[in-house]
GROMACS .gro file of C-alpha atoms in nm:
model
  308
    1UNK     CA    1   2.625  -0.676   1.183
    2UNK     CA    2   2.860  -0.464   0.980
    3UNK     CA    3   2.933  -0.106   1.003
    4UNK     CA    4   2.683   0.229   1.042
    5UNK     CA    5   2.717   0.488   0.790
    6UNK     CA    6   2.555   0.816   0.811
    7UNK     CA    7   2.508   1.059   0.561
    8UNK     CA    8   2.317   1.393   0.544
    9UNK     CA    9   2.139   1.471   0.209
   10UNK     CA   10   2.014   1.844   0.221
   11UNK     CA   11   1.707   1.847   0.474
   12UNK     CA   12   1.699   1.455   0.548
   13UNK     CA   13   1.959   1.186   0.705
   14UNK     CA   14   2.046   0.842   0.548
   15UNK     CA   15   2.121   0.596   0.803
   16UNK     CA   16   2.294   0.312   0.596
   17UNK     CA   17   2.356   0.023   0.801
   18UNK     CA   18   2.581  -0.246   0.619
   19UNK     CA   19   2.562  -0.597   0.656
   20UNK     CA   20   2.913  -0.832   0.538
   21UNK     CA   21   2.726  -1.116   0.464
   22UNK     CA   22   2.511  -1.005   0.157
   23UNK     CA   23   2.423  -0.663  -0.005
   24UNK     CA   24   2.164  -0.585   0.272
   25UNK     CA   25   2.138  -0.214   0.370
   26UNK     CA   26   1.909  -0.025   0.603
   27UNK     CA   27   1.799   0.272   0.539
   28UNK     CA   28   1.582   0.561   0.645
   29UNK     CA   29   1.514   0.835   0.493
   30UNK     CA   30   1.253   1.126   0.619
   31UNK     CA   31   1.108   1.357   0.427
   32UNK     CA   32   1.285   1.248   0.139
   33UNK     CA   33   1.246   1.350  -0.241
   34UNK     CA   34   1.026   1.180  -0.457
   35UNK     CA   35   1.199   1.326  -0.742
   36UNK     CA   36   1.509   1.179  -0.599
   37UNK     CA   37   1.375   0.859  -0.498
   38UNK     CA   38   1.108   0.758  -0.750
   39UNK     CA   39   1.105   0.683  -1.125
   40UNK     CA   40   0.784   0.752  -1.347
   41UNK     CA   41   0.788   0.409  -1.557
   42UNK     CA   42   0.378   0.480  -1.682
   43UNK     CA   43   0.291   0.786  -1.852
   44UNK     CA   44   0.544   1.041  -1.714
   45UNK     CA   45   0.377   1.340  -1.879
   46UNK     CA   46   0.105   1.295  -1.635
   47UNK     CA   47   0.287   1.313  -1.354
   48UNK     CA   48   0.482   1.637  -1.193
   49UNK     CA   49   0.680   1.705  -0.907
   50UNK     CA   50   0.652   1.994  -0.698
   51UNK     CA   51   0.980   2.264  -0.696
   52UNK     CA   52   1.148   2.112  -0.423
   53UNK     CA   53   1.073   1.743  -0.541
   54UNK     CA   54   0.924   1.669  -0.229
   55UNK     CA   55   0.555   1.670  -0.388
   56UNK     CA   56   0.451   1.468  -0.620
   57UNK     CA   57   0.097   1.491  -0.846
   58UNK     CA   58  -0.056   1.223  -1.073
   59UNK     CA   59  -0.327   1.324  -1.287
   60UNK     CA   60  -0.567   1.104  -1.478
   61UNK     CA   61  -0.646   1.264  -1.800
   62UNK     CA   62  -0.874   1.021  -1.992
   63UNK     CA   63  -0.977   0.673  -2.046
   64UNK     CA   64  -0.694   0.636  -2.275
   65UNK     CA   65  -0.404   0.740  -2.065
   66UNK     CA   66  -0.200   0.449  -2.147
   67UNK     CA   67  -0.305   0.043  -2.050
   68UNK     CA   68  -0.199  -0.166  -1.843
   69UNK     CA   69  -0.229  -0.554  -1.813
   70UNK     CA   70  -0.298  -0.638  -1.413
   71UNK     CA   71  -0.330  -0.969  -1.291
   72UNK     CA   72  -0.699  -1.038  -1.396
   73UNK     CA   73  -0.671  -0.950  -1.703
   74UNK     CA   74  -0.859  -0.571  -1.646
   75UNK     CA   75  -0.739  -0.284  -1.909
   76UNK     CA   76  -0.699  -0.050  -1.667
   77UNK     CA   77  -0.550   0.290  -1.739
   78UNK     CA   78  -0.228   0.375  -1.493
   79UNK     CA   79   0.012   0.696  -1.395
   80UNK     CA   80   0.231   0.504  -1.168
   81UNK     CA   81   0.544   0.609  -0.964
   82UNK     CA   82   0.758   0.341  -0.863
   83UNK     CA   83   1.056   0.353  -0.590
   84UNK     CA   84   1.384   0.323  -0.771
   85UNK     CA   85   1.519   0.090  -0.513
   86UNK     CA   86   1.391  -0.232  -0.410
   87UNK     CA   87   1.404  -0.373   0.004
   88UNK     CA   88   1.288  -0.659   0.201
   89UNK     CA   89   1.074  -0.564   0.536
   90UNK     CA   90   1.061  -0.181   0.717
   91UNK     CA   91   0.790   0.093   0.675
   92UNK     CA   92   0.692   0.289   0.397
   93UNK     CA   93   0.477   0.617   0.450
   94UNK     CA   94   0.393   0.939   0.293
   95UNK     CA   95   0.096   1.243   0.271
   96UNK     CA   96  -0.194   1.194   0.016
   97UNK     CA   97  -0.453   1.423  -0.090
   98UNK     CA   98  -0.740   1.204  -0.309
   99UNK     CA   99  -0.878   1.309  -0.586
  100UNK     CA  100  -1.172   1.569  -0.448
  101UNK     CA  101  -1.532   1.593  -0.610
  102UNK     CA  102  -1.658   1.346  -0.851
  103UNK     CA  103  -1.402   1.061  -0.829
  104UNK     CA  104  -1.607   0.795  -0.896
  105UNK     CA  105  -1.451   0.507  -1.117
  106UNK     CA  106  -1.067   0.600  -0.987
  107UNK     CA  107  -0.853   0.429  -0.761
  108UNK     CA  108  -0.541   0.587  -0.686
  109UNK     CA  109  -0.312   0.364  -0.452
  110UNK     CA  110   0.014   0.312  -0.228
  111UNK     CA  111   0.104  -0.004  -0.179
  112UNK     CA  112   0.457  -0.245  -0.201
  113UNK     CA  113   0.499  -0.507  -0.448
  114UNK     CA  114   0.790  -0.748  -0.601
  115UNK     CA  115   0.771  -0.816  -0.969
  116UNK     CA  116   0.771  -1.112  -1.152
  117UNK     CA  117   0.563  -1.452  -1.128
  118UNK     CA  118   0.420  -1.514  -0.779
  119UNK     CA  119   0.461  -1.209  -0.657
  120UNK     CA  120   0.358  -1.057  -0.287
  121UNK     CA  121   0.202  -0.733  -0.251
  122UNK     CA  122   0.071  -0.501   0.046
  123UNK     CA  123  -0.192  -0.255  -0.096
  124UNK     CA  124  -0.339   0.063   0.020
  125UNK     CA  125  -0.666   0.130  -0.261
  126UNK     CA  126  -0.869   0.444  -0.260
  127UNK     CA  127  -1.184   0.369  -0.455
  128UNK     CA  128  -1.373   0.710  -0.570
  129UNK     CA  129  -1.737   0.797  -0.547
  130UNK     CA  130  -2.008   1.037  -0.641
  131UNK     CA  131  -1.969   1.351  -0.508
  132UNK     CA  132  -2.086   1.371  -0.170
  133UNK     CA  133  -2.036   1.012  -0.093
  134UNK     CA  134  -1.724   0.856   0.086
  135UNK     CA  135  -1.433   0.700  -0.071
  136UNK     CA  136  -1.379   0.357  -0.017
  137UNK     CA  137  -1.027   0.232   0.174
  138UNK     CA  138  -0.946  -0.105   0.035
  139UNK     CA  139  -0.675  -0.331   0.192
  140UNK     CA  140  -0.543  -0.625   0.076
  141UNK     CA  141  -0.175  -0.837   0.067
  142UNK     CA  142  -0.049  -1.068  -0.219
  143UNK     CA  143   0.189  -1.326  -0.114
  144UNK     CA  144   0.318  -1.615  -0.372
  145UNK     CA  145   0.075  -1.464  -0.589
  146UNK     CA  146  -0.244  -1.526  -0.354
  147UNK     CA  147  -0.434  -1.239  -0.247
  148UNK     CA  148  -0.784  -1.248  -0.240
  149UNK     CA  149  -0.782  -1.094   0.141
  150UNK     CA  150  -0.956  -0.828   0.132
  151UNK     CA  151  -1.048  -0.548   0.422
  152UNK     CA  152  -1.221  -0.253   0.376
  153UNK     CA  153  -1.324   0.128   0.559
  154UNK     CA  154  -1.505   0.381   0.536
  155UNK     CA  155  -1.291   0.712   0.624
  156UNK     CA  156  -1.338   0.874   0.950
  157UNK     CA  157  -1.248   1.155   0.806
  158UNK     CA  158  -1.273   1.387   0.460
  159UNK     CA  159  -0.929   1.225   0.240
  160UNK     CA  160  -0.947   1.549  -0.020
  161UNK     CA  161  -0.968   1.848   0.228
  162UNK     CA  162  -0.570   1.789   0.324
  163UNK     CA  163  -0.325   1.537   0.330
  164UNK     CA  164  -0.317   1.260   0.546
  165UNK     CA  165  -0.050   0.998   0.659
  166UNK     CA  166  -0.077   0.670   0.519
  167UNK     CA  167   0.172   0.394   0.655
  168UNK     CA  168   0.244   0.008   0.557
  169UNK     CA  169   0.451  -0.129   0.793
  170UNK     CA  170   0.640  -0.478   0.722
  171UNK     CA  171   0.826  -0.736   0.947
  172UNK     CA  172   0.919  -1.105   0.954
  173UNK     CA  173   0.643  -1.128   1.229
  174UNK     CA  174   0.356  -0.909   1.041
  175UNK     CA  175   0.206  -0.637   0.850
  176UNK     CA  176   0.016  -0.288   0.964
  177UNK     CA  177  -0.176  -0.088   0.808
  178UNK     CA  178  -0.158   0.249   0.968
  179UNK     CA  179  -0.361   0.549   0.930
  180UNK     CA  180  -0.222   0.933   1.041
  181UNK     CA  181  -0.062   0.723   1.306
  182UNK     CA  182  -0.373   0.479   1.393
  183UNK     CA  183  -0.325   0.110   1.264
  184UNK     CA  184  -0.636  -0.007   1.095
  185UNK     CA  185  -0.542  -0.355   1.039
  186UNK     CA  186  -0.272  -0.618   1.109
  187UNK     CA  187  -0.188  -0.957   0.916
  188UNK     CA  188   0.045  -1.192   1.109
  189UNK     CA  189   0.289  -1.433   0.946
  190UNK     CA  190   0.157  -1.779   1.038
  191UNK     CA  191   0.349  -1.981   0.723
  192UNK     CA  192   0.602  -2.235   0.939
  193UNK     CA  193   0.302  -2.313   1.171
  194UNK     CA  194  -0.027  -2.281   0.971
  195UNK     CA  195   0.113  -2.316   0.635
  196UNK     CA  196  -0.075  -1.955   0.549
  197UNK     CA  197   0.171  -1.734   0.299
  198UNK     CA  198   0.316  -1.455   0.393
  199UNK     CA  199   0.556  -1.211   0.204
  200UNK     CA  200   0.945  -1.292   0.367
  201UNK     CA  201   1.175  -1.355   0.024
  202UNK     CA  202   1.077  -1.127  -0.236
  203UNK     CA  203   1.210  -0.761  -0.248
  204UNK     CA  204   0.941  -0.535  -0.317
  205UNK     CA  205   0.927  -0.165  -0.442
  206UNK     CA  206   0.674   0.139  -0.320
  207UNK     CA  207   0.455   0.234  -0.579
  208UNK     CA  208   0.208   0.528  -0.609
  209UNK     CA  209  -0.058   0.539  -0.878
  210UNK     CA  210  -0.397   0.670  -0.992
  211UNK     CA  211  -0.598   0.466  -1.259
  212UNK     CA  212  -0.915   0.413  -1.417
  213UNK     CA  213  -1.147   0.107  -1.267
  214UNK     CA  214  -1.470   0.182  -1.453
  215UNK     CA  215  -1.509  -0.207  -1.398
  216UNK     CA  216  -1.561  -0.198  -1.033
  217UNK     CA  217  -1.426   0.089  -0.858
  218UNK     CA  218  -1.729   0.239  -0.763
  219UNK     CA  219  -2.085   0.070  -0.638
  220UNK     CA  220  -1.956  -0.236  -0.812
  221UNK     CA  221  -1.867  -0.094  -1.117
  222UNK     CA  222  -2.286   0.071  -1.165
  223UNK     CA  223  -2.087   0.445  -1.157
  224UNK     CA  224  -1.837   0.504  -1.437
  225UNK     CA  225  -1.617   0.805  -1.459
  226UNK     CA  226  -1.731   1.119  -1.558
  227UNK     CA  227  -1.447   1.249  -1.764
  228UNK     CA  228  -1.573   1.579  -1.857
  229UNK     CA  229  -1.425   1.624  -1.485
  230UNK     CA  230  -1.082   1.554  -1.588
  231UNK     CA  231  -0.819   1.571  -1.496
  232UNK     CA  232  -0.846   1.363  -1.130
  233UNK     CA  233  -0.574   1.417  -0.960
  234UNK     CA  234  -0.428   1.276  -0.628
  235UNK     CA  235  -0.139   1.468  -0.442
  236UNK     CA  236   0.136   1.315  -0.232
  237UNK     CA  237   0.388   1.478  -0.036
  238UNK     CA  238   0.658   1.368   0.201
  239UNK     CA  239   0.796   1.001   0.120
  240UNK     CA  240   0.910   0.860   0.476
  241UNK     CA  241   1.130   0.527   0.403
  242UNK     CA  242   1.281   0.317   0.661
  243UNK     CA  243   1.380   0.002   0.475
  244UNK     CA  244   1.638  -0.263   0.442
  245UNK     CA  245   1.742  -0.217   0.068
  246UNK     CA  246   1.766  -0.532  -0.103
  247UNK     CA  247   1.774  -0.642  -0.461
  248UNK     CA  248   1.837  -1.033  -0.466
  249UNK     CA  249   1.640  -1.328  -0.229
  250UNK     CA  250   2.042  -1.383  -0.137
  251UNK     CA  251   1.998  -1.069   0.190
  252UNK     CA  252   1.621  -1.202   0.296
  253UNK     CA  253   1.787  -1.349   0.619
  254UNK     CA  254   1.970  -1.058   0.681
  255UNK     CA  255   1.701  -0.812   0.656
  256UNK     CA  256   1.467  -1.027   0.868
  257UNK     CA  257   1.717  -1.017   1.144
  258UNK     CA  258   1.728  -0.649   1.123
  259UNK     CA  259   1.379  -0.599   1.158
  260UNK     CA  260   1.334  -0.856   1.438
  261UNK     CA  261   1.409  -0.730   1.754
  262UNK     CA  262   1.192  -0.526   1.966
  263UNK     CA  263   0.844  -0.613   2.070
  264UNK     CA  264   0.712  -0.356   1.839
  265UNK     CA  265   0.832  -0.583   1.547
  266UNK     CA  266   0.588  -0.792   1.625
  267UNK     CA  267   0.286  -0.691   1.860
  268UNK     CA  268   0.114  -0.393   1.879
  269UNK     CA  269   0.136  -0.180   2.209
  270UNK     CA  270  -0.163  -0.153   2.398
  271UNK     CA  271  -0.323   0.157   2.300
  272UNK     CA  272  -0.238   0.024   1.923
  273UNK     CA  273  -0.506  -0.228   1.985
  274UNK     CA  274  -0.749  -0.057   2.130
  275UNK     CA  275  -0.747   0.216   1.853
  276UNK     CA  276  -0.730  -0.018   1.542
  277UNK     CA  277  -1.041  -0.211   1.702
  278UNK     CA  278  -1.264   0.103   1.785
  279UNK     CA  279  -1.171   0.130   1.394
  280UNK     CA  280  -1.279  -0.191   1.306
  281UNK     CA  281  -1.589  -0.193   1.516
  282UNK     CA  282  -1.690   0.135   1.360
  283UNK     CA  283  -1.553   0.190   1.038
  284UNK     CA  284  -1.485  -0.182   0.869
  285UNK     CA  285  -1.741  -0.231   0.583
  286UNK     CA  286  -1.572  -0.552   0.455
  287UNK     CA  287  -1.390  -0.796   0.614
  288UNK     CA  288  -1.318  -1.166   0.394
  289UNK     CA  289  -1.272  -1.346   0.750
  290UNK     CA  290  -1.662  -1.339   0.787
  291UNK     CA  291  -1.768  -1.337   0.382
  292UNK     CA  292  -1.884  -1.706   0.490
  293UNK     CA  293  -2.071  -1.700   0.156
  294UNK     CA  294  -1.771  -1.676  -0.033
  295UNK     CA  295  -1.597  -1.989   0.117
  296UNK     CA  296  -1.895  -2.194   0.064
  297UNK     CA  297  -1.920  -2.156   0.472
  298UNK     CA  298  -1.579  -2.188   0.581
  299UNK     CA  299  -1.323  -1.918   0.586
  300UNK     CA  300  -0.963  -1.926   0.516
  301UNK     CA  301  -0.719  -2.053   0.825
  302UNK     CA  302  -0.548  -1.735   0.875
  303UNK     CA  303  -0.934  -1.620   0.986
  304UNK     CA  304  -0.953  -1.869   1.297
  305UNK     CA  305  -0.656  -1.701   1.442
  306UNK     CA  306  -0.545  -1.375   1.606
  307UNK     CA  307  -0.515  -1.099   1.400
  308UNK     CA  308  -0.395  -0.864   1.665
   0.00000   0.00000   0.00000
């Protein structure tokens, strides 16, 4: 497998594990620095770190803070931090405050996501509401440019009073969704058997972002923003990275073998289960698997088989 670096970097340790066959590296890194770790490619000015770079705040300041062309063709307006390196399968985590109060029309967001045509995606959404009503926790995962799989929640708890953990968790076997340790949701890889996509090639980077949805964030898009509330802002803190750094399709085989072993990798203990489906039994208010009107009365394979 190559050689095992390690490397201390003030508070936090780099484990670098080095593969000889391509320019695969593993590597975790706790607590680490968003300032060191992140670039601000979208409207920098309204985003600041905290003093020891371990915070990081984005602020939405008006309807005009910048545009952005997504996939359907929305104008959406973005603050957007972006992970300066790229990597193929691990976990990705961190702290977020949402935007408290009136936060109706925002979305602010953690998710993973390659760039390019076709592109795969894992998405963590926080869709705002009126005050006094509960944000909206909206999952969904790209893959060859499909998505269109869409889970949602209702928190179990208040997701402005503090900060709460928030973890995406991706192997060659499947994705988790975690919440403050709980998972929430799983999507297994069923492509060589079932022929249903699943993100394995692409690297992706970890992105963080608040922007404005007017469209359809909130109640279908019948609440706008109120922007004589600006600035919303959403706080994160404590960027928790255990990835294999890739840049190039050429290390996909070696970063799948490196997140392979283990039963972890690829079922969920247990306990696991029985929290994320006392979750799903009480907190799910959308799940596409049974949106038979949708699919014209079928649903899509992945839907027929085990999720878990």
């Amino acid at each position: 497998m190559g050689k095992t670096a390690s490397y201390t970097m003030g508070s936090s340790k780099l484990l670098l594990v080095v593969f000889a066959a391509a320019a695969a590296a593993v590597i975790g890194l706790a607590g680490a620095s968003f300032r060191d770790e992140c670039d601000i490619p979208w409207e920098p000015q309204n985003a600041r770190f905290t003093d020891d770079g371990s915070g990081l705040s984005l602020s939405l300041v008006s309807n005009y803070s910048g545009t952005y062309n997504y996939n359907l063709k929305y104008l959406l307006q973005l603050i957007n931090s972006r992970t300066k390196k790229q990597f193929i399968f691990g976990s990705v985590s961190t702290l977020i405050q949402l935007v408290p109060g009136n936060s109706a029309g925002t979305v602010t967001t953690y998710y993973t996501s390659s760039v390019g045509d076709n592109h795969d995606e894992i998405d963590f959404e926080f869709l705002g509401n009126e005050t006094g009503q509960p944000y909206t926790i909206h999952t969904n995962i790209y893959a060859n440019g499909k998505g269109d799989k869409e889970m949602q929640f209702k928190p179990w708890f208040n997701p402005t009073d503090g900060y709460h953990n928030y973890t995406v968790s991706w192997t060659p076997c499947m994705i988790v969704w975690y919440i403050d340790g709980t998972p929430i949701r799983v999507f297994r890889n069923y492509e060589e058997n079932n022929g249903v996509a699943f993100p394995t090639k692409r690297p992706m980077y970890g992105y963080s972002s608040i922007w404005a949805a007017e469209d359809w964030a909130t109640q279908g898009g019948r609440v706008k923003a109120d922007w004589s509330k600006a600035p919303f802002v959403a706080n994160y803190r404590g960027l928790n990275v255990n990835v294999c750094e890739c840049s190039t399709n050429d290390c996909a085989t070696q970063c799948a073998s490196a997140f392979s072993s283990g039963s972890s990798a690829c079922q969920l203990s247990d306990s696991e289960l029985a929290q994320m489906r006392k979750v799903q039994d009480e907190y799910m208010i959308y799940n596409y698997c049974v949106d038979f009107k949708r699919y014209n009365g079928s649903v899509p394979v992945e839907c027929s088989l085990s999720q878990q």
